[in-house]
Short mmCIF file of C-alpha atoms in Angstrom, two decimals:
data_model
loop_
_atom_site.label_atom_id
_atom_site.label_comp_id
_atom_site.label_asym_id
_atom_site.label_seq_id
_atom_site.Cartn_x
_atom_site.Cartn_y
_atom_site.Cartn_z
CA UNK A 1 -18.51 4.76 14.98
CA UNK A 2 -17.59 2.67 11.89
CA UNK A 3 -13.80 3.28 10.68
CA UNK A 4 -14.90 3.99 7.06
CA UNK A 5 -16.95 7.33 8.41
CA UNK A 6 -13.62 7.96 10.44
CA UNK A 7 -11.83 7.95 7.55
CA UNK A 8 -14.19 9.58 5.07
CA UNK A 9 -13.54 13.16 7.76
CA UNK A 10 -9.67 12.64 7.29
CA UNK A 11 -8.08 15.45 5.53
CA UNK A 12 -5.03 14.26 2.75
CA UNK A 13 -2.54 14.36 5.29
CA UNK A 14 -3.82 12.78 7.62
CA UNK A 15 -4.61 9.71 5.64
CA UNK A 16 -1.21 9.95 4.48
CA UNK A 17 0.05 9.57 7.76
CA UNK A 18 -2.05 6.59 8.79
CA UNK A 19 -1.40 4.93 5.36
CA UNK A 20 2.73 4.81 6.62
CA UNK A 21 1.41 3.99 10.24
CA UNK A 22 -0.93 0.94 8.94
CA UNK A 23 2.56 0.11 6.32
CA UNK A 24 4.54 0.22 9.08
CA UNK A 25 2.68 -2.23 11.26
CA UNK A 26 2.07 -4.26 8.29
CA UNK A 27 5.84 -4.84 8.32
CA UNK A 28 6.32 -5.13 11.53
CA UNK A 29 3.31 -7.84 12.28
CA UNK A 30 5.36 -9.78 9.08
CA UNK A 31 8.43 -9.66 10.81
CA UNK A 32 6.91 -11.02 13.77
CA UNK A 33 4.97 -13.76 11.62
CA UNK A 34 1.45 -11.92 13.23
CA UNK A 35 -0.66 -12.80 10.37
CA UNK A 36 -3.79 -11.16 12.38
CA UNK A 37 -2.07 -8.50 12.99
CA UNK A 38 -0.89 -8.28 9.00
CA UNK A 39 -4.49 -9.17 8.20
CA UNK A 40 -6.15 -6.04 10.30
CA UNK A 41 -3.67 -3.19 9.15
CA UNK A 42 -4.26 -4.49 5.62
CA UNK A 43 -7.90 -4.18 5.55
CA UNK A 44 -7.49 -0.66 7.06
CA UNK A 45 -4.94 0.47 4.79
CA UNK A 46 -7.20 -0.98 1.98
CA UNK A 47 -10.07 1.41 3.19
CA UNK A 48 -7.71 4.47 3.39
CA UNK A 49 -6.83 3.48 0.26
CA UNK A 50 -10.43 3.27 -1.94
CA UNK A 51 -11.37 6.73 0.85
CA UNK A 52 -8.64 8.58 -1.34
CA UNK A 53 -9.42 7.38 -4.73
CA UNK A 54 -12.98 8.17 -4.24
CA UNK A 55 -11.77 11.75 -3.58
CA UNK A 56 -12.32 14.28 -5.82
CA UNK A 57 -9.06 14.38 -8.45
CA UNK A 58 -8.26 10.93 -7.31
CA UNK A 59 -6.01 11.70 -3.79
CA UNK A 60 -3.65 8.61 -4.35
CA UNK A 61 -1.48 10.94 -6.22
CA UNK A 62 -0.54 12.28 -2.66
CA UNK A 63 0.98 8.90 -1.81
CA UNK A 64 3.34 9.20 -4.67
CA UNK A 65 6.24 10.72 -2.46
CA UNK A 66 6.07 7.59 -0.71
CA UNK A 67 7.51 5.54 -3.39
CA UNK A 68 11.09 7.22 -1.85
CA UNK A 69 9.92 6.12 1.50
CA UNK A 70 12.99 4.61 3.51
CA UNK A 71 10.34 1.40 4.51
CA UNK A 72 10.13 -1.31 1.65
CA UNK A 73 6.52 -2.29 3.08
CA UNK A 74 5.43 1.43 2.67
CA UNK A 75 7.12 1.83 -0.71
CA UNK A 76 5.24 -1.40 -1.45
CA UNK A 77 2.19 -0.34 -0.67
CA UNK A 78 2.38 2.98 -2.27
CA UNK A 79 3.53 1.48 -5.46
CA UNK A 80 0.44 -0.62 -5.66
CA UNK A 81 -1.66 2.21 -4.11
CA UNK A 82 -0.69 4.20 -7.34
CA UNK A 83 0.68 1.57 -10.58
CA UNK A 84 -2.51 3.49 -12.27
CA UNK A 85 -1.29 6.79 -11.78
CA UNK A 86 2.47 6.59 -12.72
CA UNK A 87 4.89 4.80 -14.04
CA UNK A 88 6.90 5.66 -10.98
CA UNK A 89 5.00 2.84 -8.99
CA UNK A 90 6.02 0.29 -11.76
CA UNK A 91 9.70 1.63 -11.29
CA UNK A 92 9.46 1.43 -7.74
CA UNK A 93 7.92 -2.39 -7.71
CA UNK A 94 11.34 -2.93 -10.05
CA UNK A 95 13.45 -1.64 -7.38
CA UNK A 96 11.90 -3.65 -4.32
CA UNK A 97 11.82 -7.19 -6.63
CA UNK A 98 15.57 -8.17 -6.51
CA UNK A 99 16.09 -7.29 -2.95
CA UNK A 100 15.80 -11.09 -1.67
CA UNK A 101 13.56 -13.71 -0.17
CA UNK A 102 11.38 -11.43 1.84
CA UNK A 103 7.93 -11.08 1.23
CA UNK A 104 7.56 -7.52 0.06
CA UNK A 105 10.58 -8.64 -2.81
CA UNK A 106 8.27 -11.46 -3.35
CA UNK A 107 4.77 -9.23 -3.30
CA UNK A 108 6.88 -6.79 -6.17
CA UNK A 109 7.61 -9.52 -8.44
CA UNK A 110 4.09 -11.34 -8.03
CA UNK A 111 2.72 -7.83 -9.29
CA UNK A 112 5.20 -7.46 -11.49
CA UNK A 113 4.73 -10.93 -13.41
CA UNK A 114 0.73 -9.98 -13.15
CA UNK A 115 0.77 -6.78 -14.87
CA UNK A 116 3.57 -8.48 -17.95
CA UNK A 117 0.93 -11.36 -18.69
CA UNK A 118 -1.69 -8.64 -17.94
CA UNK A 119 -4.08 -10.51 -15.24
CA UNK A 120 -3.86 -7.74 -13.55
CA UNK A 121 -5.18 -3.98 -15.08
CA UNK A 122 -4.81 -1.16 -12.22
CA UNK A 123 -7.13 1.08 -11.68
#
């Protein structure tokens, strides 16, 4: 079985959940320098991600509460998951860009700087 008919039968929730659970080993395969790793949860977490926006209503909005999530990779995520639904995923990229080196402070400000010369529309 193919994971994109897995995760076309997922209710919400459930792709909720695995969006923190892919997040989460995102992070951790970057703090282990596991690009592979990085690579594979990022692919899956970008088909949970076009599953919910092809739902009816658009179901990123339920990834919205994750903008307050304690994990800067899932805030991350949901903030680019959802910068055409809210401002709230702008505000949250401003809050993860000055917190140092790292790469999801870096990630923020990339997006940032793309969506201020406007290469970069959401959608």
């Amino acid at each position: 079985m193919k994971n994109s008919s897995k995760i076309s039968r997922l209710s919400i929730d459930e792709l909720v959940s695995l969006f923190v659970e892919l997040s989460l080993e995102m992070k951790r395969a970057d703090d282990w320098l596991e690009n592979g790793a990085y690579n594979r949860a990022h692919k899956k977490l970008r088909d949970v991600r076009a599953e919910m926006k092809t739902r009816p209503g658009d179901e990123r909005h339920a990834l919205l509460p994750l903008l307050a999530h304690p994990n800067i990779q899932v805030r991350l995520n949901a903030a680019f998951a959802t910068l055409a639904l809210s401002p709230d995923a702008e505000a949250a990229l401003r809050g993860i860009a000055p917190l140092g080196p790292g790469s999801q402070p870096f990630e923020a400000r990339r997006m940032l700087e793309a969506l201020e010369e406007g290469s970069y529309k959401p959608t």
